[in-house]
């Protein structure tokens, strides 16, 4: 029963983020690409002002899996790298923190490209 509450929190927070994005897609003329970029930038901005960290502690994967979580990961990586390496951390921290996720996306994208049959959309 102790695991149920964190799972529910992750589910409703992640779901709420997705619902808000779907509303943006349906009710505005924003392209999905612009909405994705907006999510990453929003994750960075909310991390910078200290709002996203408590959300991650509360919702876990519900806050880190959406693209706003990617922005959070990059911002935290930059913060940690600046503390460790000084100003050079601005250039290295985000990529270092997000390296596992980026690598997984590339590897799995490549593997799925090998097993799927491409076809033209009609």
mmCIF file with all atom_site columns, C-alpha atoms in Angstrom:
data_model
loop_
_atom_site.group_PDB
_atom_site.id
_atom_site.type_symbol
_atom_site.label_atom_id
_atom_site.label_alt_id
_atom_site.label_comp_id
_atom_site.label_asym_id
_atom_site.label_entity_id
_atom_site.label_seq_id
_atom_site.pdbx_PDB_ins_code
_atom_site.Cartn_x
_atom_site.Cartn_y
_atom_site.Cartn_z
_atom_site.occupancy
_atom_site.B_iso_or_equiv
_atom_site.pdbx_formal_charge
_atom_site.auth_seq_id
_atom_site.auth_comp_id
_atom_site.auth_asym_id
_atom_site.auth_atom_id
_atom_site.pdbx_PDB_model_num
ATOM 1   C CA . UNK A 1 1   ? 0.000  0.000  0.000   1.00 0.00 ? 1   UNK A CA 1
ATOM 2   C CA . UNK A 1 2   ? 2.986  2.304  0.573   1.00 0.00 ? 2   UNK A CA 1
ATOM 3   C CA . UNK A 1 3   ? 3.870  2.138  -3.129  1.00 0.00 ? 3   UNK A CA 1
ATOM 4   C CA . UNK A 1 4   ? 0.347  3.008  -4.282  1.00 0.00 ? 4   UNK A CA 1
ATOM 5   C CA . UNK A 1 5   ? 0.391  6.717  -3.336  1.00 0.00 ? 5   UNK A CA 1
ATOM 6   C CA . UNK A 1 6   ? 3.651  7.546  -5.208  1.00 0.00 ? 6   UNK A CA 1
ATOM 7   C CA . UNK A 1 7   ? 2.352  5.654  -8.258  1.00 0.00 ? 7   UNK A CA 1
ATOM 8   C CA . UNK A 1 8   ? -0.918 7.577  -8.193  1.00 0.00 ? 8   UNK A CA 1
ATOM 9   C CA . UNK A 1 9   ? 0.934  10.878 -7.793  1.00 0.00 ? 9   UNK A CA 1
ATOM 10  C CA . UNK A 1 10  ? 3.170  10.058 -10.759 1.00 0.00 ? 10  UNK A CA 1
ATOM 11  C CA . UNK A 1 11  ? 0.143  9.060  -12.819 1.00 0.00 ? 11  UNK A CA 1
ATOM 12  C CA . UNK A 1 12  ? -1.967 12.140 -12.190 1.00 0.00 ? 12  UNK A CA 1
ATOM 13  C CA . UNK A 1 13  ? 0.905  14.660 -12.467 1.00 0.00 ? 13  UNK A CA 1
ATOM 14  C CA . UNK A 1 14  ? 2.213  13.124 -15.698 1.00 0.00 ? 14  UNK A CA 1
ATOM 15  C CA . UNK A 1 15  ? -1.335 12.867 -16.994 1.00 0.00 ? 15  UNK A CA 1
ATOM 16  C CA . UNK A 1 16  ? -2.031 16.500 -16.164 1.00 0.00 ? 16  UNK A CA 1
ATOM 17  C CA . UNK A 1 17  ? 1.076  17.610 -18.071 1.00 0.00 ? 17  UNK A CA 1
ATOM 18  C CA . UNK A 1 18  ? -0.078 15.554 -21.064 1.00 0.00 ? 18  UNK A CA 1
ATOM 19  C CA . UNK A 1 19  ? -3.632 16.937 -20.865 1.00 0.00 ? 19  UNK A CA 1
ATOM 20  C CA . UNK A 1 20  ? -2.324 20.513 -20.811 1.00 0.00 ? 20  UNK A CA 1
ATOM 21  C CA . UNK A 1 21  ? -0.176 19.805 -23.860 1.00 0.00 ? 21  UNK A CA 1
ATOM 22  C CA . UNK A 1 22  ? -3.102 18.202 -25.681 1.00 0.00 ? 22  UNK A CA 1
ATOM 23  C CA . UNK A 1 23  ? -5.200 21.291 -24.957 1.00 0.00 ? 23  UNK A CA 1
ATOM 24  C CA . UNK A 1 24  ? -2.415 23.439 -26.431 1.00 0.00 ? 24  UNK A CA 1
ATOM 25  C CA . UNK A 1 25  ? -2.389 21.264 -29.560 1.00 0.00 ? 25  UNK A CA 1
ATOM 26  C CA . UNK A 1 26  ? -6.182 21.348 -29.941 1.00 0.00 ? 26  UNK A CA 1
ATOM 27  C CA . UNK A 1 27  ? -6.912 24.967 -29.016 1.00 0.00 ? 27  UNK A CA 1
ATOM 28  C CA . UNK A 1 28  ? -3.923 26.883 -30.398 1.00 0.00 ? 28  UNK A CA 1
ATOM 29  C CA . UNK A 1 29  ? -2.059 27.055 -33.664 1.00 0.00 ? 29  UNK A CA 1
ATOM 30  C CA . UNK A 1 30  ? 1.172  26.013 -31.959 1.00 0.00 ? 30  UNK A CA 1
ATOM 31  C CA . UNK A 1 31  ? 2.930  23.169 -33.726 1.00 0.00 ? 31  UNK A CA 1
ATOM 32  C CA . UNK A 1 32  ? 3.842  20.061 -31.722 1.00 0.00 ? 32  UNK A CA 1
ATOM 33  C CA . UNK A 1 33  ? 7.528  20.938 -32.182 1.00 0.00 ? 33  UNK A CA 1
ATOM 34  C CA . UNK A 1 34  ? 7.017  24.337 -30.579 1.00 0.00 ? 34  UNK A CA 1
ATOM 35  C CA . UNK A 1 35  ? 5.106  22.775 -27.708 1.00 0.00 ? 35  UNK A CA 1
ATOM 36  C CA . UNK A 1 36  ? 7.949  20.281 -27.149 1.00 0.00 ? 36  UNK A CA 1
ATOM 37  C CA . UNK A 1 37  ? 10.520 23.075 -27.084 1.00 0.00 ? 37  UNK A CA 1
ATOM 38  C CA . UNK A 1 38  ? 8.262  25.054 -24.743 1.00 0.00 ? 38  UNK A CA 1
ATOM 39  C CA . UNK A 1 39  ? 8.147  22.069 -22.353 1.00 0.00 ? 39  UNK A CA 1
ATOM 40  C CA . UNK A 1 40  ? 11.933 21.754 -22.240 1.00 0.00 ? 40  UNK A CA 1
ATOM 41  C CA . UNK A 1 41  ? 12.392 25.494 -21.670 1.00 0.00 ? 41  UNK A CA 1
ATOM 42  C CA . UNK A 1 42  ? 9.644  25.479 -19.031 1.00 0.00 ? 42  UNK A CA 1
ATOM 43  C CA . UNK A 1 43  ? 11.416 22.627 -17.223 1.00 0.00 ? 43  UNK A CA 1
ATOM 44  C CA . UNK A 1 44  ? 14.659 24.606 -17.199 1.00 0.00 ? 44  UNK A CA 1
ATOM 45  C CA . UNK A 1 45  ? 12.943 27.811 -16.042 1.00 0.00 ? 45  UNK A CA 1
ATOM 46  C CA . UNK A 1 46  ? 10.979 26.100 -13.272 1.00 0.00 ? 46  UNK A CA 1
ATOM 47  C CA . UNK A 1 47  ? 14.147 24.371 -12.094 1.00 0.00 ? 47  UNK A CA 1
ATOM 48  C CA . UNK A 1 48  ? 16.032 27.662 -12.059 1.00 0.00 ? 48  UNK A CA 1
ATOM 49  C CA . UNK A 1 49  ? 13.456 29.278 -9.757  1.00 0.00 ? 49  UNK A CA 1
ATOM 50  C CA . UNK A 1 50  ? 13.254 26.195 -7.527  1.00 0.00 ? 50  UNK A CA 1
ATOM 51  C CA . UNK A 1 51  ? 9.728  25.052 -8.376  1.00 0.00 ? 51  UNK A CA 1
ATOM 52  C CA . UNK A 1 52  ? 10.387 21.854 -10.333 1.00 0.00 ? 52  UNK A CA 1
ATOM 53  C CA . UNK A 1 53  ? 12.495 20.049 -7.696  1.00 0.00 ? 53  UNK A CA 1
ATOM 54  C CA . UNK A 1 54  ? 9.590  19.749 -5.207  1.00 0.00 ? 54  UNK A CA 1
ATOM 55  C CA . UNK A 1 55  ? 7.364  18.522 -8.056  1.00 0.00 ? 55  UNK A CA 1
ATOM 56  C CA . UNK A 1 56  ? 9.921  15.825 -8.905  1.00 0.00 ? 56  UNK A CA 1
ATOM 57  C CA . UNK A 1 57  ? 10.111 14.778 -5.244  1.00 0.00 ? 57  UNK A CA 1
ATOM 58  C CA . UNK A 1 58  ? 6.297  14.589 -5.117  1.00 0.00 ? 58  UNK A CA 1
ATOM 59  C CA . UNK A 1 59  ? 5.535  12.950 -8.464  1.00 0.00 ? 59  UNK A CA 1
ATOM 60  C CA . UNK A 1 60  ? 8.742  11.101 -9.382  1.00 0.00 ? 60  UNK A CA 1
ATOM 61  C CA . UNK A 1 61  ? 8.429  9.739  -12.906 1.00 0.00 ? 61  UNK A CA 1
ATOM 62  C CA . UNK A 1 62  ? 5.266  11.739 -13.512 1.00 0.00 ? 62  UNK A CA 1
ATOM 63  C CA . UNK A 1 63  ? 7.421  14.866 -13.495 1.00 0.00 ? 63  UNK A CA 1
ATOM 64  C CA . UNK A 1 64  ? 10.678 13.517 -14.944 1.00 0.00 ? 64  UNK A CA 1
ATOM 65  C CA . UNK A 1 65  ? 9.403  11.487 -17.909 1.00 0.00 ? 65  UNK A CA 1
ATOM 66  C CA . UNK A 1 66  ? 7.652  14.300 -19.857 1.00 0.00 ? 66  UNK A CA 1
ATOM 67  C CA . UNK A 1 67  ? 9.890  16.676 -21.796 1.00 0.00 ? 67  UNK A CA 1
ATOM 68  C CA . UNK A 1 68  ? 9.745  19.212 -18.998 1.00 0.00 ? 68  UNK A CA 1
ATOM 69  C CA . UNK A 1 69  ? 11.682 16.590 -17.030 1.00 0.00 ? 69  UNK A CA 1
ATOM 70  C CA . UNK A 1 70  ? 14.371 16.643 -19.723 1.00 0.00 ? 70  UNK A CA 1
ATOM 71  C CA . UNK A 1 71  ? 14.743 20.378 -19.148 1.00 0.00 ? 71  UNK A CA 1
ATOM 72  C CA . UNK A 1 72  ? 14.895 19.719 -15.399 1.00 0.00 ? 72  UNK A CA 1
ATOM 73  C CA . UNK A 1 73  ? 17.636 17.106 -15.891 1.00 0.00 ? 73  UNK A CA 1
ATOM 74  C CA . UNK A 1 74  ? 19.697 19.447 -18.038 1.00 0.00 ? 74  UNK A CA 1
ATOM 75  C CA . UNK A 1 75  ? 19.293 22.372 -15.617 1.00 0.00 ? 75  UNK A CA 1
ATOM 76  C CA . UNK A 1 76  ? 20.271 20.227 -12.613 1.00 0.00 ? 76  UNK A CA 1
ATOM 77  C CA . UNK A 1 77  ? 23.284 18.945 -14.548 1.00 0.00 ? 77  UNK A CA 1
ATOM 78  C CA . UNK A 1 78  ? 24.399 22.487 -15.300 1.00 0.00 ? 78  UNK A CA 1
ATOM 79  C CA . UNK A 1 79  ? 23.929 23.533 -11.662 1.00 0.00 ? 79  UNK A CA 1
ATOM 80  C CA . UNK A 1 80  ? 25.999 20.595 -10.419 1.00 0.00 ? 80  UNK A CA 1
ATOM 81  C CA . UNK A 1 81  ? 28.711 21.063 -13.060 1.00 0.00 ? 81  UNK A CA 1
ATOM 82  C CA . UNK A 1 82  ? 29.038 24.770 -12.253 1.00 0.00 ? 82  UNK A CA 1
ATOM 83  C CA . UNK A 1 83  ? 29.457 23.904 -8.571  1.00 0.00 ? 83  UNK A CA 1
ATOM 84  C CA . UNK A 1 84  ? 32.103 21.330 -9.470  1.00 0.00 ? 84  UNK A CA 1
ATOM 85  C CA . UNK A 1 85  ? 33.921 22.808 -12.495 1.00 0.00 ? 85  UNK A CA 1
ATOM 86  C CA . UNK A 1 86  ? 33.077 26.505 -12.428 1.00 0.00 ? 86  UNK A CA 1
ATOM 87  C CA . UNK A 1 87  ? 31.933 28.366 -15.514 1.00 0.00 ? 87  UNK A CA 1
ATOM 88  C CA . UNK A 1 88  ? 32.905 25.469 -17.841 1.00 0.00 ? 88  UNK A CA 1
ATOM 89  C CA . UNK A 1 89  ? 30.007 23.560 -16.294 1.00 0.00 ? 89  UNK A CA 1
ATOM 90  C CA . UNK A 1 90  ? 27.637 25.709 -18.345 1.00 0.00 ? 90  UNK A CA 1
ATOM 91  C CA . UNK A 1 91  ? 28.928 23.985 -21.470 1.00 0.00 ? 91  UNK A CA 1
ATOM 92  C CA . UNK A 1 92  ? 29.274 20.426 -20.145 1.00 0.00 ? 92  UNK A CA 1
ATOM 93  C CA . UNK A 1 93  ? 26.705 19.940 -17.400 1.00 0.00 ? 93  UNK A CA 1
ATOM 94  C CA . UNK A 1 94  ? 23.505 19.605 -19.424 1.00 0.00 ? 94  UNK A CA 1
ATOM 95  C CA . UNK A 1 95  ? 24.917 17.144 -21.920 1.00 0.00 ? 95  UNK A CA 1
ATOM 96  C CA . UNK A 1 96  ? 26.571 15.069 -19.202 1.00 0.00 ? 96  UNK A CA 1
ATOM 97  C CA . UNK A 1 97  ? 23.387 14.854 -17.138 1.00 0.00 ? 97  UNK A CA 1
ATOM 98  C CA . UNK A 1 98  ? 21.214 13.936 -20.113 1.00 0.00 ? 98  UNK A CA 1
ATOM 99  C CA . UNK A 1 99  ? 23.732 11.621 -21.806 1.00 0.00 ? 99  UNK A CA 1
ATOM 100 C CA . UNK A 1 100 ? 22.071 8.361  -20.726 1.00 0.00 ? 100 UNK A CA 1
ATOM 101 C CA . UNK A 1 101 ? 18.645 9.432  -21.986 1.00 0.00 ? 101 UNK A CA 1
ATOM 102 C CA . UNK A 1 102 ? 20.009 10.786 -25.249 1.00 0.00 ? 102 UNK A CA 1
ATOM 103 C CA . UNK A 1 103 ? 22.062 7.626  -25.814 1.00 0.00 ? 103 UNK A CA 1
ATOM 104 C CA . UNK A 1 104 ? 19.071 5.399  -25.087 1.00 0.00 ? 104 UNK A CA 1
ATOM 105 C CA . UNK A 1 105 ? 16.918 7.360  -27.558 1.00 0.00 ? 105 UNK A CA 1
ATOM 106 C CA . UNK A 1 106 ? 19.550 6.999  -30.284 1.00 0.00 ? 106 UNK A CA 1
ATOM 107 C CA . UNK A 1 107 ? 20.186 3.294  -29.642 1.00 0.00 ? 107 UNK A CA 1
ATOM 108 C CA . UNK A 1 108 ? 16.530 2.286  -29.404 1.00 0.00 ? 108 UNK A CA 1
ATOM 109 C CA . UNK A 1 109 ? 15.616 4.463  -32.386 1.00 0.00 ? 109 UNK A CA 1
ATOM 110 C CA . UNK A 1 110 ? 18.285 2.708  -34.433 1.00 0.00 ? 110 UNK A CA 1
ATOM 111 C CA . UNK A 1 111 ? 17.215 -0.770 -33.264 1.00 0.00 ? 111 UNK A CA 1
ATOM 112 C CA . UNK A 1 112 ? 13.579 -0.100 -34.083 1.00 0.00 ? 112 UNK A CA 1
ATOM 113 C CA . UNK A 1 113 ? 14.569 1.242  -37.498 1.00 0.00 ? 113 UNK A CA 1
ATOM 114 C CA . UNK A 1 114 ? 16.215 -2.104 -38.191 1.00 0.00 ? 114 UNK A CA 1
ATOM 115 C CA . UNK A 1 115 ? 13.132 -4.162 -37.321 1.00 0.00 ? 115 UNK A CA 1
ATOM 116 C CA . UNK A 1 116 ? 10.422 -1.942 -38.787 1.00 0.00 ? 116 UNK A CA 1
ATOM 117 C CA . UNK A 1 117 ? 9.405  -1.761 -42.417 1.00 0.00 ? 117 UNK A CA 1
ATOM 118 C CA . UNK A 1 118 ? 9.211  1.814  -43.704 1.00 0.00 ? 118 UNK A CA 1
ATOM 119 C CA . UNK A 1 119 ? 6.225  2.795  -45.796 1.00 0.00 ? 119 UNK A CA 1
ATOM 120 C CA . UNK A 1 120 ? 4.792  5.989  -47.182 1.00 0.00 ? 120 UNK A CA 1
ATOM 121 C CA . UNK A 1 121 ? 1.946  7.638  -45.322 1.00 0.00 ? 121 UNK A CA 1
ATOM 122 C CA . UNK A 1 122 ? -1.257 7.956  -47.305 1.00 0.00 ? 122 UNK A CA 1
#
